[in-house]
PDB file of C-alpha atoms and ligand atoms in Angstrom:
ATOM      1  CA  MET A   1      -9.496  17.035  -8.770  1.00 55.00           C
ATOM      2  CA  SER A   2     -10.156  17.806  -5.019  1.00 64.00           C
ATOM      3  CA  GLU A   3      -8.749  15.279  -2.489  1.00 83.00           C
ATOM      4  CA  THR A   4     -11.191  13.122  -0.542  1.00 93.00           C
ATOM      5  CA  ASN A   5     -11.517  13.406   2.713  1.00 97.00           C
ATOM      6  CA  TRP A   6     -10.624   9.963   4.020  1.00 97.00           C
ATOM      7  CA  GLU A   7     -12.026  10.719   7.377  1.00 97.00           C
ATOM      8  CA  GLN A   8     -15.510  11.468   6.823  1.00 97.00           C
ATOM      9  CA  ARG A   9     -15.031   7.926   4.379  1.00 97.00           C
ATOM     10  CA  TYR A  10     -14.526   6.258   7.505  1.00 98.00           C
ATOM     11  CA  LEU A  11     -17.131   8.264   9.491  1.00 97.00           C
ATOM     12  CA  ASP A  12     -20.419   8.158   6.266  1.00 97.00           C
ATOM     13  CA  GLN A  13     -18.582   4.181   6.473  1.00 97.00           C
ATOM     14  CA  ASP A  14     -18.295   4.871   3.030  1.00 97.00           C
ATOM     15  CA  THR A  15     -15.939   2.170   2.550  1.00 97.00           C
ATOM     16  CA  PRO A  16     -16.003   0.353  -0.904  1.00 96.00           C
ATOM     17  CA  TRP A  17     -12.528  -0.452  -0.479  1.00 96.00           C
ATOM     18  CA  ASP A  18     -13.028  -2.090   3.024  1.00 97.00           C
ATOM     19  CA  LYS A  19     -12.891  -5.579   2.269  1.00 97.00           C
ATOM     20  CA  GLY A  20     -12.746  -7.079   6.520  1.00 97.00           C
ATOM     21  CA  GLU A  21      -9.691  -9.145   5.315  1.00 98.00           C
ATOM     22  CA  PRO A  22      -5.715  -8.835   3.518  1.00 98.00           C
ATOM     23  CA  ALA A  23      -5.709  -8.241  -0.251  1.00 98.00           C
ATOM     24  CA  PRO A  24      -5.332 -12.662  -1.818  1.00 98.00           C
ATOM     25  CA  GLY A  25      -2.626 -11.523  -3.995  1.00 98.00           C
ATOM     26  CA  LEU A  26      -0.626 -10.677  -0.141  1.00 98.00           C
ATOM     27  CA  VAL A  27      -2.296 -13.852   1.033  1.00 98.00           C
ATOM     28  CA  ASP A  28      -1.178 -16.164  -1.426  1.00 98.00           C
ATOM     29  CA  TRP A  29       2.809 -13.798  -1.832  1.00 98.00           C
ATOM     30  CA  LEU A  30       3.247 -14.178   2.265  1.00 98.00           C
ATOM     31  CA  ASN A  31       2.612 -18.298   1.635  1.00 97.00           C
ATOM     32  CA  ASN A  32       5.601 -18.100  -0.586  1.00 96.00           C
ATOM     33  CA  GLN A  33       8.194 -15.508   0.500  1.00 95.00           C
ATOM     34  CA  LYS A  34      11.644 -15.870   2.087  1.00 93.00           C
ATOM     35  CA  LEU A  35      12.413 -12.353   3.294  1.00 97.00           C
ATOM     36  CA  ASP A  36      14.733 -12.004   6.295  1.00 97.00           C
ATOM     37  CA  PRO A  37      12.778 -12.446   9.314  1.00 97.00           C
ATOM     38  CA  ASN A  38      13.628  -9.577  11.220  1.00 98.00           C
ATOM     39  CA  ALA A  39      12.626  -7.185   8.008  1.00 98.00           C
ATOM     40  CA  ARG A  40      10.898  -4.568   9.132  1.00 98.00           C
ATOM     41  CA  ILE A  41       7.368  -3.584   7.276  1.00 98.00           C
ATOM     42  CA  LEU A  42       5.817  -0.734   6.864  1.00 98.00           C
ATOM     43  CA  VAL A  43       2.160  -0.115   4.379  1.00 98.00           C
ATOM     44  CA  PRO A  44       0.878   2.896   4.142  1.00 98.00           C
ATOM     45  CA  GLY A  45      -3.042   4.312   3.587  1.00 98.00           C
ATOM     46  CA  CYS A  46      -3.058   1.904   5.729  1.00 98.00           C
ATOM     47  CA  GLY A  47      -6.873   1.829   6.491  1.00 98.00           C
ATOM     48  CA  CYS A  48      -8.788  -0.417   9.062  1.00 98.00           C
ATOM     49  CA  GLY A  49      -4.897  -2.481   9.536  1.00 98.00           C
ATOM     50  CA  HIS A  50      -6.242  -6.474   7.188  1.00 98.00           C
ATOM     51  CA  ASP A  51      -3.055  -5.962   5.297  1.00 98.00           C
ATOM     52  CA  ALA A  52      -0.831  -4.995   7.889  1.00 98.00           C
ATOM     53  CA  ALA A  53      -2.362  -7.779   9.650  1.00 98.00           C
ATOM     54  CA  ALA A  54      -1.318 -10.750   8.099  1.00 98.00           C
ATOM     55  CA  TRP A  55       2.297  -9.638   7.343  1.00 98.00           C
ATOM     56  CA  ALA A  56       2.858  -9.188  11.429  1.00 98.00           C
ATOM     57  CA  ASN A  57       0.461 -12.597  11.912  1.00 98.00           C
ATOM     58  CA  ALA A  58       2.793 -13.650   8.919  1.00 98.00           C
ATOM     59  CA  GLY A  59       6.085 -11.928  12.203  1.00 98.00           C
ATOM     60  CA  PHE A  60       7.331  -9.180  10.696  1.00 98.00           C
ATOM     61  CA  GLU A  61       7.061  -5.996  12.918  1.00 98.00           C
ATOM     62  CA  THR A  62       4.697  -4.147  11.097  1.00 98.00           C
ATOM     63  CA  THR A  63       4.110  -0.031  11.040  1.00 98.00           C
ATOM     64  CA  GLY A  64       0.845   0.470   9.429  1.00 98.00           C
ATOM     65  CA  ILE A  65       0.082   4.450   9.255  1.00 98.00           C
ATOM     66  CA  ASP A  66      -3.244   5.912   8.378  1.00 98.00           C
ATOM     67  CA  LEU A  67      -4.932   9.315   7.341  1.00 98.00           C
ATOM     68  CA  SER A  68      -7.202   8.783   9.400  1.00 98.00           C
ATOM     69  CA  GLU A  69      -7.738   8.135  12.922  1.00 98.00           C
ATOM     70  CA  LEU A  70     -10.960   6.008  13.236  1.00 98.00           C
ATOM     71  CA  ALA A  71      -9.791   4.201  10.742  1.00 98.00           C
ATOM     72  CA  LEU A  72      -6.858   3.448  12.517  1.00 98.00           C
ATOM     73  CA  ASN A  73      -8.779   3.207  15.344  1.00 98.00           C
ATOM     74  CA  GLN A  74     -11.013   0.365  13.968  1.00 98.00           C
ATOM     75  CA  ALA A  75      -7.343  -1.310  13.178  1.00 98.00           C
ATOM     76  CA  GLY A  76      -6.386  -1.024  17.410  1.00 98.00           C
ATOM     77  CA  GLU A  77      -9.440  -2.712  17.722  1.00 98.00           C
ATOM     78  CA  ARG A  78     -10.301  -5.370  16.445  1.00 98.00           C
ATOM     79  CA  TYR A  79      -5.740  -6.180  15.498  1.00 98.00           C
ATOM     80  CA  GLN A  80      -3.590  -4.594  19.049  1.00 92.00           C
ATOM     81  CA  ALA A  81      -3.729  -8.757  20.669  1.00 96.00           C
ATOM     82  CA  ILE A  82      -0.668  -8.885  17.650  1.00 98.00           C
ATOM     83  CA  PRO A  83       2.494  -8.926  18.327  1.00 97.00           C
ATOM     84  CA  GLY A  84       4.435  -6.631  16.550  1.00 98.00           C
ATOM     85  CA  LEU A  85       1.889  -4.577  14.419  1.00 98.00           C
ATOM     86  CA  ALA A  86       1.717  -0.877  15.752  1.00 98.00           C
ATOM     87  CA  PHE A  87      -0.015   1.300  14.197  1.00 98.00           C
ATOM     88  CA  PHE A  88      -0.357   5.766  13.345  1.00 97.00           C
ATOM     89  CA  ALA A  89      -1.468   8.251  12.788  1.00 98.00           C
ATOM     90  CA  GLY A  90       1.367   9.742   9.319  1.00 97.00           C
ATOM     91  CA  ASN A  91       1.303  11.489   5.408  1.00 98.00           C
ATOM     92  CA  PHE A  92       3.296   8.725   3.432  1.00 98.00           C
ATOM     93  CA  LEU A  93       3.463  12.140   1.171  1.00 98.00           C
ATOM     94  CA  GLU A  94       4.842  14.383   3.672  1.00 98.00           C
ATOM     95  CA  ASP A  95       6.228  12.384   6.700  1.00 98.00           C
ATOM     96  CA  LYS A  96       9.165  10.737   7.475  1.00 96.00           C
ATOM     97  CA  PRO A  97      10.106   7.686   9.090  1.00 97.00           C
ATOM     98  CA  TYR A  98      12.713   7.691  12.608  1.00 94.00           C
ATOM     99  CA  GLU A  99      14.129   4.551  10.656  1.00 97.00           C
ATOM    100  CA  PRO A 100      13.086   3.690   7.240  1.00 98.00           C
ATOM    101  CA  TYR A 101      12.490   0.082   6.424  1.00 98.00           C
ATOM    102  CA  ASP A 102      12.582  -3.009   4.945  1.00 98.00           C
ATOM    103  CA  LEU A 103      10.005  -3.110   2.575  1.00 98.00           C
ATOM    104  CA  ILE A 104       6.591  -1.266   2.060  1.00 98.00           C
ATOM    105  CA  PHE A 105       3.525  -2.223   1.160  1.00 98.00           C
ATOM    106  CA  GLU A 106       1.221  -0.958  -1.308  1.00 98.00           C
ATOM    107  CA  HIS A 107      -2.952  -2.063  -2.192  1.00 97.00           C
ATOM    108  CA  THR A 108      -4.964   0.328  -2.820  1.00 96.00           C
ATOM    109  CA  LEU A 109      -3.065   3.873  -1.516  1.00 98.00           C
ATOM    110  CA  TYR A 110      -1.402   4.427  -5.062  1.00 98.00           C
ATOM    111  CA  CYS A 111      -4.599   4.517  -6.220  1.00 97.00           C
ATOM    112  CA  ALA A 112      -6.516   6.706  -3.819  1.00 97.00           C
ATOM    113  CA  ILE A 113      -3.788   9.705  -4.076  1.00 97.00           C
ATOM    114  CA  ASP A 114      -4.594  12.640  -6.422  1.00 95.00           C
ATOM    115  CA  PRO A 115      -2.481  11.192  -9.620  1.00 95.00           C
ATOM    116  CA  SER A 116      -1.159  14.926  -9.536  1.00 95.00           C
ATOM    117  CA  ARG A 117       0.809  13.480  -6.826  1.00 96.00           C
ATOM    118  CA  ARG A 118       2.502  10.854  -7.769  1.00 97.00           C
ATOM    119  CA  ASP A 119       5.507  11.929  -7.990  1.00 97.00           C
ATOM    120  CA  GLU A 120       5.680  12.459  -4.474  1.00 98.00           C
ATOM    121  CA  TYR A 121       4.550   9.261  -3.890  1.00 98.00           C
ATOM    122  CA  ALA A 122       7.757   7.362  -5.101  1.00 98.00           C
ATOM    123  CA  GLN A 123      10.058  10.333  -3.813  1.00 98.00           C
ATOM    124  CA  ALA A 124       8.000   9.124  -0.176  1.00 98.00           C
ATOM    125  CA  LEU A 125       8.691   5.719  -0.945  1.00 98.00           C
ATOM    126  CA  THR A 126      13.006   6.506  -1.512  1.00 97.00           C
ATOM    127  CA  ARG A 127      12.074   8.528   2.085  1.00 97.00           C
ATOM    128  CA  TRP A 128      10.605   5.755   4.015  1.00 98.00           C
ATOM    129  CA  LEU A 129      12.748   2.737   2.448  1.00 98.00           C
ATOM    130  CA  LYS A 130      16.604   2.172   3.374  1.00 97.00           C
ATOM    131  CA  PRO A 131      18.979   1.475   0.804  1.00 95.00           C
ATOM    132  CA  GLU A 132      18.216  -1.973  -1.751  1.00 95.00           C
ATOM    133  CA  GLY A 133      14.541  -1.635   0.616  1.00 98.00           C
ATOM    134  CA  HIS A 134      11.813  -3.246  -1.512  1.00 98.00           C
ATOM    135  CA  PHE A 135       9.179  -1.949  -2.717  1.00 98.00           C
ATOM    136  CA  LEU A 136       5.894  -4.765  -3.045  1.00 98.00           C
ATOM    137  CA  ALA A 137       2.572  -3.088  -4.708  1.00 98.00           C
ATOM    138  CA  ILE A 138      -1.154  -4.159  -6.093  1.00 98.00           C
ATOM    139  CA  HIS A 139      -1.540  -1.678  -8.111  1.00 97.00           C
ATOM    140  CA  PHE A 140      -5.489  -0.842 -10.791  1.00 91.00           C
ATOM    141  CA  THR A 141      -4.600  -1.090 -13.923  1.00 91.00           C
ATOM    142  CA  PHE A 142      -7.293   0.291 -15.532  1.00 83.00           C
ATOM    143  CA  PRO A 143      -7.348   3.683 -17.368  1.00 83.00           C
ATOM    144  CA  LEU A 144      -6.795   6.610 -15.752  1.00 83.00           C
ATOM    145  CA  THR A 145     -10.062   8.908 -15.762  1.00 79.00           C
ATOM    146  CA  GLU A 146     -11.298  12.251 -14.585  1.00 79.00           C
ATOM    147  CA  GLU A 147     -13.524  10.921 -11.549  1.00 85.00           C
ATOM    148  CA  GLY A 148     -11.626   8.971  -8.840  1.00 81.00           C
ATOM    149  CA  PRO A 149     -10.829   8.051  -6.052  1.00 93.00           C
ATOM    150  CA  PRO A 150      -9.861   5.018  -7.298  1.00 94.00           C
ATOM    151  CA  PHE A 151      -7.710   6.294  -9.579  1.00 93.00           C
ATOM    152  CA  GLY A 152      -6.720   3.145 -12.459  1.00 92.00           C
ATOM    153  CA  ALA A 153      -2.901   3.171 -13.925  1.00 95.00           C
ATOM    154  CA  SER A 154      -0.967   1.393 -17.122  1.00 95.00           C
ATOM    155  CA  ARG A 155       1.018  -1.085 -16.499  1.00 96.00           C
ATOM    156  CA  GLU A 156       3.750   1.437 -18.704  1.00 96.00           C
ATOM    157  CA  GLU A 157       2.879   4.584 -15.935  1.00 96.00           C
ATOM    158  CA  ILE A 158       3.594   2.248 -13.110  1.00 97.00           C
ATOM    159  CA  ILE A 159       7.115   0.920 -14.985  1.00 97.00           C
ATOM    160  CA  ASP A 160       7.746   3.914 -15.752  1.00 97.00           C
ATOM    161  CA  ARG A 161       6.899   5.885 -12.149  1.00 97.00           C
ATOM    162  CA  PHE A 162       9.951   3.834 -10.814  1.00 98.00           C
ATOM    163  CA  SER A 163      12.550   2.158 -12.743  1.00 97.00           C
ATOM    164  CA  ASP A 164      14.517   5.377 -11.859  1.00 96.00           C
ATOM    165  CA  SER A 165      15.306   4.419  -8.443  1.00 97.00           C
ATOM    166  CA  PHE A 166      13.942   0.126  -8.581  1.00 98.00           C
ATOM    167  CA  GLU A 167      15.054  -3.162 -10.285  1.00 98.00           C
ATOM    168  CA  LEU A 168      11.329  -4.596 -11.299  1.00 98.00           C
ATOM    169  CA  ILE A 169      12.114  -7.894  -9.970  1.00 98.00           C
ATOM    170  CA  GLU A 170       8.834  -9.855 -10.884  1.00 97.00           C
ATOM    171  CA  GLU A 171       5.401  -8.589 -11.244  1.00 98.00           C
ATOM    172  CA  TRP A 172       2.825 -11.441 -12.448  1.00 97.00           C
ATOM    173  CA  GLU A 173      -1.757 -11.782 -11.643  1.00 97.00           C
ATOM    174  CA  PRO A 174      -2.650 -11.815  -8.573  1.00 97.00           C
ATOM    175  CA  ARG A 175      -6.066 -13.713  -6.975  1.00 96.00           C
ATOM    176  CA  ASN A 176      -8.217 -11.206  -6.395  1.00 94.00           C
ATOM    177  CA  PHE A 177     -10.897  -9.436  -4.705  1.00 90.00           C
ATOM    178  CA  GLN A 178     -14.856 -10.670  -6.148  1.00 91.00           C
ATOM    179  CA  GLY A 179     -15.497  -7.747  -8.454  1.00 87.00           C
ATOM    180  CA  ARG A 180     -11.009  -6.429  -8.687  1.00 87.00           C
ATOM    181  CA  GLU A 181     -10.657  -9.372 -11.838  1.00 85.00           C
ATOM    182  CA  ARG A 182      -8.054  -8.742 -14.400  1.00 86.00           C
ATOM    183  CA  GLU A 183      -7.978  -4.910 -12.826  1.00 89.00           C
ATOM    184  CA  GLU A 184      -4.540  -5.599 -10.376  1.00 93.00           C
ATOM    185  CA  LEU A 185      -1.212  -6.182 -11.365  1.00 96.00           C
ATOM    186  CA  MET A 186       1.975  -6.595  -8.785  1.00 98.00           C
ATOM    187  CA  PHE A 187       4.836  -5.688  -8.923  1.00 98.00           C
ATOM    188  CA  TYR A 188       7.712  -7.060  -6.580  1.00 98.00           C
ATOM    189  CA  TRP A 189      10.715  -3.949  -6.656  1.00 98.00           C
ATOM    190  CA  LYS A 190      14.149  -4.177  -5.565  1.00 98.00           C
ATOM    191  CA  ARG A 191      15.521  -0.397  -4.340  1.00 97.00           C
ATOM    192  CA  LYS A 192      19.255   0.731  -6.387  1.00 94.00           C
TER     193      LYS A 192
HETATM  194  C1  SAM B 201      -9.098   3.757  -0.642  1.00 52.43           C
HETATM  195  S1  SAM B 201      -8.447   3.539   0.713  1.00 52.43           S
HETATM  196  C2  SAM B 201      -7.639   1.585   1.224  1.00 52.43           C
HETATM  197  C3  SAM B 201      -7.309   1.605   2.573  1.00 52.43           C
HETATM  198  C4  SAM B 201      -6.307   0.422   2.924  1.00 52.43           C
HETATM  199  N1  SAM B 201      -5.543  -0.237   2.136  1.00 52.43           N
HETATM  200  C5  SAM B 201      -7.563  -1.608   1.779  1.00 52.43           C
HETATM  201  O1  SAM B 201      -7.067  -1.092   1.242  1.00 52.43           O
HETATM  202  O2  SAM B 201      -8.471  -1.309   3.288  1.00 52.43           O
HETATM  203  C6  SAM B 201      -6.768   4.613   0.951  1.00 52.43           C
HETATM  204  C7  SAM B 201      -6.448   5.048   2.961  1.00 52.43           C
HETATM  205  O3  SAM B 201      -5.160   5.779   2.297  1.00 52.43           O
HETATM  206  C8  SAM B 201      -5.220   6.755   3.594  1.00 52.43           C
HETATM  207  N2  SAM B 201      -4.401   7.468   3.157  1.00 52.43           N
HETATM  208  C9  SAM B 201      -4.608   9.128   2.003  1.00 52.43           C
HETATM  209  N3  SAM B 201      -3.627   9.559   1.360  1.00 52.43           N
HETATM  210  C10 SAM B 201      -2.307   9.433   2.507  1.00 52.43           C
HETATM  211  C11 SAM B 201      -1.812   9.987   2.708  1.00 52.43           C
HETATM  212  N4  SAM B 201      -0.984  10.859   2.010  1.00 52.43           N
HETATM  213  N5  SAM B 201      -1.158   8.830   3.617  1.00 52.43           N
HETATM  214  C12 SAM B 201      -1.287   7.813   4.807  1.00 52.43           C
HETATM  215  N6  SAM B 201      -2.985   7.770   4.050  1.00 52.43           N
HETATM  216  C13 SAM B 201      -2.870   7.826   3.452  1.00 52.43           C
HETATM  217  C14 SAM B 201      -6.403   6.813   3.760  1.00 52.43           C
HETATM  218  O4  SAM B 201      -7.293   7.674   4.521  1.00 52.43           O
HETATM  219  C15 SAM B 201      -7.342   5.310   3.666  1.00 52.43           C
HETATM  220  O5  SAM B 201      -6.979   4.478   4.617  1.00 52.43           O
END
């Protein structure tokens, strides 16, 4: 499998994942959350920033990182007025934070990376997250095929991948964007 040229995808406006608004499952979760209001949030692979903006609008200091400068420019242009929100260029799989975060929110990054790098993703989580930090994730759960992104993952694979370092608190079927019905599961983990 070859690595995707994400900048080119944004240049070509070939971005079918971008729905122009935050994931419905995140919106519902934010409406009911009881997090410490001082929690610092990381949204890796934030794209044009809709999920990160939802976190900041809910009152949390939020950082979105992405490989694509073009996506980050669009995120900045649209959401720069929201207090407590920042976007940076960064590689989630290779970089490390100045200060680890309290919660990482995953949405369409795990399915976007080459599946051979999924262990690196699990290691990156522990680098970017504080001990006892939380990992909130929306995963595609259709079968993994050669073709992608997006690359699917089974529920069992996801549980196996993260259980060494995280305790699963809750899992559920979230509300979806149109066309993603019965293709997503949401997980809430706490770092051991
Ligand atoms: C399928 S898109 C999803 C974007 C956004 N989460 C959304 O739902 O609109 C995957 C995003 O992850 C970014 N990305 C891929 N690999 C990355 C990495 N190693 N570190 C940071 N961002 C990455 C891409 O540039 C792209 O914006």
